[in-house]
mmCIF file of C-alpha atoms in Angstrom:
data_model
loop_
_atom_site.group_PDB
_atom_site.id
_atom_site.type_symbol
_atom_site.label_atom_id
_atom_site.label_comp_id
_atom_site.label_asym_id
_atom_site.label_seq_id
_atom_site.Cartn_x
_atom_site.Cartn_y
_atom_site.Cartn_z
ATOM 1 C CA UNK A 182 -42.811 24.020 5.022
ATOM 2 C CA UNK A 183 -45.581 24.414 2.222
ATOM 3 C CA UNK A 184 -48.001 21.689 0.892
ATOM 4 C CA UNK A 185 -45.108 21.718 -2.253
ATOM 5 C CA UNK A 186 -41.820 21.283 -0.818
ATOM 6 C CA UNK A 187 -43.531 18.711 1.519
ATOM 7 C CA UNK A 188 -45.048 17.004 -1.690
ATOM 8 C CA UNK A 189 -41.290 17.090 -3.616
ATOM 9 C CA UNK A 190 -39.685 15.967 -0.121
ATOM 10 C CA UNK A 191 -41.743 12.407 -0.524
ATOM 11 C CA UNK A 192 -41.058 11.694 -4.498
ATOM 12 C CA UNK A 193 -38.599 8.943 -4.956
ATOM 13 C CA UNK A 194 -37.605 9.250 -8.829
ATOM 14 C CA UNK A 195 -35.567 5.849 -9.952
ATOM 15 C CA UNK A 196 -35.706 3.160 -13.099
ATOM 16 C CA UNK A 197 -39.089 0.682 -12.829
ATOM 17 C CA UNK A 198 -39.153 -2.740 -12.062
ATOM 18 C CA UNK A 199 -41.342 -5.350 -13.818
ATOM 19 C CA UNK A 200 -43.555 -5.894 -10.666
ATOM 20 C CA UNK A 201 -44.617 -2.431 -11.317
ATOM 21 C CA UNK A 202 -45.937 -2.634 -14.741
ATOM 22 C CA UNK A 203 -49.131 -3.337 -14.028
ATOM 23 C CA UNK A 204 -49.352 0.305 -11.916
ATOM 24 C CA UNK A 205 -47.549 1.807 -14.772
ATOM 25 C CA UNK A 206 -50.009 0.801 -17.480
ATOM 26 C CA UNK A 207 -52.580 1.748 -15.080
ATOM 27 C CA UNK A 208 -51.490 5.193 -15.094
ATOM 28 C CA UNK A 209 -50.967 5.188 -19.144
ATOM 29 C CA UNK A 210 -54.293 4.630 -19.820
ATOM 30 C CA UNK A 211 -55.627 6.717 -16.843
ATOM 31 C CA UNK A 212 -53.735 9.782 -19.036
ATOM 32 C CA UNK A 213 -53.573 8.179 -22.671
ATOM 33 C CA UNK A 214 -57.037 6.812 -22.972
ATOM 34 C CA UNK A 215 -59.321 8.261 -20.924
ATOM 35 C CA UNK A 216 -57.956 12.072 -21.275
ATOM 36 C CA UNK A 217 -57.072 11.829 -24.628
ATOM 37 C CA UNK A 218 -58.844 9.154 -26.085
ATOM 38 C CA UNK A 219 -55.796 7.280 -27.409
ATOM 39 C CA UNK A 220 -57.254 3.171 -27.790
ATOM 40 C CA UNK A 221 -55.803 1.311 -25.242
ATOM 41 C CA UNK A 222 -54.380 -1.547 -27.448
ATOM 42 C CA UNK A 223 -51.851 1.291 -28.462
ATOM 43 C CA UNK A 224 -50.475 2.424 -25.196
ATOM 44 C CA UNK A 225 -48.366 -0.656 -24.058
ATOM 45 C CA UNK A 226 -44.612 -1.065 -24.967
ATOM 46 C CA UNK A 227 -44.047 -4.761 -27.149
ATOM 47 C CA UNK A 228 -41.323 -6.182 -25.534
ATOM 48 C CA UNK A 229 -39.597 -6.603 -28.765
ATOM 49 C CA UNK A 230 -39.104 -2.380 -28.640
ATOM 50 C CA UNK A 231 -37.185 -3.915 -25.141
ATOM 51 C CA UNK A 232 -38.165 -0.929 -23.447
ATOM 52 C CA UNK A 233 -37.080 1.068 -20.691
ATOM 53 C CA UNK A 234 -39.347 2.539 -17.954
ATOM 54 C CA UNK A 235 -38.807 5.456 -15.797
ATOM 55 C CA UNK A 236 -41.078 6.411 -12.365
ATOM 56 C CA UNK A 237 -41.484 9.186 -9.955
ATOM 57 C CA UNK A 238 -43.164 7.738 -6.799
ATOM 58 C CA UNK A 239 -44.606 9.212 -3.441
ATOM 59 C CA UNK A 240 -45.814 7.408 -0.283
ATOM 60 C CA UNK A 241 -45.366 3.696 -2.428
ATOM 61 C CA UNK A 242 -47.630 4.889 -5.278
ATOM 62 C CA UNK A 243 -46.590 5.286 -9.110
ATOM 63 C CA UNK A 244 -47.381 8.950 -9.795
ATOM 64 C CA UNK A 245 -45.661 9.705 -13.209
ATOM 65 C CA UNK A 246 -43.896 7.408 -15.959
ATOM 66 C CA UNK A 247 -42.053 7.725 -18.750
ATOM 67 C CA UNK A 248 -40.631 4.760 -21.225
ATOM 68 C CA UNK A 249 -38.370 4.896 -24.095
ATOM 69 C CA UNK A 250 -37.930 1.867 -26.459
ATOM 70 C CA UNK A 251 -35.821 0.722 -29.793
ATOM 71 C CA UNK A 252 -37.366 0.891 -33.339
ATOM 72 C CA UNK A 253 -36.471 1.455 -36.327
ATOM 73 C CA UNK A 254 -32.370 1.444 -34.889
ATOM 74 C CA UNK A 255 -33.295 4.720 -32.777
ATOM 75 C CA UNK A 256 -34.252 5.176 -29.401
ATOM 76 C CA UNK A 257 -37.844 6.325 -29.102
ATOM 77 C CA UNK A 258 -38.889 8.355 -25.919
ATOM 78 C CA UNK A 259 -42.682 8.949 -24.602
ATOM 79 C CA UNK A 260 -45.835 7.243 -22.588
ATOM 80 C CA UNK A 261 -44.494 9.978 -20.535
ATOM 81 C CA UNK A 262 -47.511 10.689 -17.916
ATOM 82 C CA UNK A 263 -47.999 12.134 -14.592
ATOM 83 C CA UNK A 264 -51.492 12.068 -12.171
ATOM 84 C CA UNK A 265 -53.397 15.215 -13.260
ATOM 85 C CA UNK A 266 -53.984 16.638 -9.777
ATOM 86 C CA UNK A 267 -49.180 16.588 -9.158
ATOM 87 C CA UNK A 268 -48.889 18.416 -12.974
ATOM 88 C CA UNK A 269 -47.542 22.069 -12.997
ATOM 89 C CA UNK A 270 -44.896 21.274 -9.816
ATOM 90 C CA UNK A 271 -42.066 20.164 -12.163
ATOM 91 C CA UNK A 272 -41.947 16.705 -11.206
ATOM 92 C CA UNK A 273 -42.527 15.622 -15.007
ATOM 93 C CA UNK A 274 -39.500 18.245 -15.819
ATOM 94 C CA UNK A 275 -37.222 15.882 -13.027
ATOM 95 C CA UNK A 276 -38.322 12.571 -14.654
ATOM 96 C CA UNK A 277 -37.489 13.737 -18.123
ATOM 97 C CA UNK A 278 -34.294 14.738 -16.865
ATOM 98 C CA UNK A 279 -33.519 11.760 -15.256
ATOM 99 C CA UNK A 280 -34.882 9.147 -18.075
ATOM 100 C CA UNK A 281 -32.610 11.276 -20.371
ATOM 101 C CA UNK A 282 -29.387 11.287 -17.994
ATOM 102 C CA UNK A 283 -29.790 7.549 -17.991
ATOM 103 C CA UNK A 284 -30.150 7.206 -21.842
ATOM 104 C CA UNK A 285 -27.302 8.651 -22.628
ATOM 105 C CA UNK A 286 -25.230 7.362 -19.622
ATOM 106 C CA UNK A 287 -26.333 3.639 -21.905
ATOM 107 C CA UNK A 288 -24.131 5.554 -24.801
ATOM 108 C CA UNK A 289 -27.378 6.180 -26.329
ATOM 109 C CA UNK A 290 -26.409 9.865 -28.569
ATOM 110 C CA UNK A 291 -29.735 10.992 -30.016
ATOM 111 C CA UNK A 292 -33.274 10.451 -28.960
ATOM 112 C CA UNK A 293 -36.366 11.153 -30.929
ATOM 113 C CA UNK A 294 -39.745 11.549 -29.881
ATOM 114 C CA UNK A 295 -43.515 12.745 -30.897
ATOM 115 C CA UNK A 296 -44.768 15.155 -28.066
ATOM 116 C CA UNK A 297 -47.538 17.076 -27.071
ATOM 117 C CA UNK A 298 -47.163 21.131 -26.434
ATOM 118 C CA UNK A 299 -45.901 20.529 -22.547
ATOM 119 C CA UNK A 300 -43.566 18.005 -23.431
ATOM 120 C CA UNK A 301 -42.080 20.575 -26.016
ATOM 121 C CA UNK A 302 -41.758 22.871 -24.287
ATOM 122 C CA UNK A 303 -40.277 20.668 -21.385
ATOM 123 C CA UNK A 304 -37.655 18.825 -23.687
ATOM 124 C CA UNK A 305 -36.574 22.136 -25.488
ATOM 125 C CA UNK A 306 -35.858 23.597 -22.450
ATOM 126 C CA UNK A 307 -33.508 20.462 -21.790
ATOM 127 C CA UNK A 308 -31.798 21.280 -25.605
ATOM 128 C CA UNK A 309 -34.536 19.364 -27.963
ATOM 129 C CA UNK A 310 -35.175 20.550 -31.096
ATOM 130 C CA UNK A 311 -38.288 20.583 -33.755
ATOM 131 C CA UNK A 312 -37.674 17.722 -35.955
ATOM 132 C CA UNK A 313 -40.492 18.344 -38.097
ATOM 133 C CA UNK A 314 -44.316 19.718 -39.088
ATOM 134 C CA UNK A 315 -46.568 19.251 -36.035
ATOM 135 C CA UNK A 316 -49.565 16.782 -36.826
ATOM 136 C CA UNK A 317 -52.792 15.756 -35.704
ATOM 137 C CA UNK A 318 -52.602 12.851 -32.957
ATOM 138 C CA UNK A 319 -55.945 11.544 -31.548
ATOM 139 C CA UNK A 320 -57.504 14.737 -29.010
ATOM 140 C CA UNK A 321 -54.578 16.957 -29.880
ATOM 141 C CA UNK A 322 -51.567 17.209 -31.857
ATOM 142 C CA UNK A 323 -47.829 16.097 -31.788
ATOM 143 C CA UNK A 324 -45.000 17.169 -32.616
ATOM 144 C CA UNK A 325 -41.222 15.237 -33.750
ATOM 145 C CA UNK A 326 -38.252 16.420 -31.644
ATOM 146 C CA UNK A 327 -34.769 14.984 -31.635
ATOM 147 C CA UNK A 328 -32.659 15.136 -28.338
ATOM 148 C CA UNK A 329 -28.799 15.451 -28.846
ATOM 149 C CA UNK A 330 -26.763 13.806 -25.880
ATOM 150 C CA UNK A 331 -24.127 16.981 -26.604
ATOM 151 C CA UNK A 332 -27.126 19.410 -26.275
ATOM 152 C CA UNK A 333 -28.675 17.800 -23.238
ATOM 153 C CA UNK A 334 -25.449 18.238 -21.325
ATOM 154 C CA UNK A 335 -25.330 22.062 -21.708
ATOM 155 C CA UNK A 336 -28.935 21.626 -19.305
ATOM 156 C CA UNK A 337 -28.867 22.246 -15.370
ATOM 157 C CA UNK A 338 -31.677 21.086 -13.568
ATOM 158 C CA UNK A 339 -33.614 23.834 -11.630
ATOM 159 C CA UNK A 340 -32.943 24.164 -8.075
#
């Protein structure tokens, strides 16, 4: 067995619990603030947006997160990080996928989001499509990208 399949063997991917939020903002900024230089007073949910938070764990540690929240009457979907050195192995493709399943297993029928390139590429993959003109966000740019629960159903999972 390689140094992969032993790493994907040890990830638990489930719904957070509030005695994890502090680890979860941890990670947020880690990714949000200190890679892309987003102010920290921006990165945590209110709890009026009642949000929703998604993790990917190995050996008891948070090492990915992603959220989704209410505003504006639509389901919003992001703070979607994982630890630099576990990108590029898909795990942030299986969290997605799972945040999403569970969204829509709610009854929720559209989600929107502003994402970077991966995350476009990721969610497009999984049936999103460009909602609009990509824009300047902070180190980088973002773009708006609606998820259908009828186009997200047509997606398999990789092996």
């Amino acid at each position: 067995m390689n140094q992969i399949d032993i790493i994907m063997n040890n990830l638990i991917f489930r719904k957070a619990q509030k005695t994890e939020m502090k680890d979860i903002i941890q990670l947020l900024i880690a990714v949000f603030h200190d890679e892309q230089q987003i102010p920290v007073d921006g990165i945590p949910l209110s709890v009026q947006n009642e949000p929703q938070y998604w993790v990917v764990e190995m050996n008891h540690s948070i090492i990915g997160t992603v959220a989704a929240w209410k505003e504006n009457n639509q389901i919003h979907w992001g703070r979607y990080a994982i630890k630099k050195n576990y990108r590029g192995l898909h795990i942030g493709t299986r969290l997605a996928a799972l945040s999403f399943a569970d969204l829509f297993a709610q009854g929720i029928e559209c989600i929107y989001m502003d994402a970077r390139e991966t995350t476009i590429k990721i969610v497009c993959e999984m049936g999103g499509k460009i909602a609009g003109e990509t824009a300047p966000f902070f180190k980088g740019t973002v773009t708006p990208i609606i998820l259908n629960k009828s186009e997200f159903e047509k997606y398999e999972l990789p092996a």
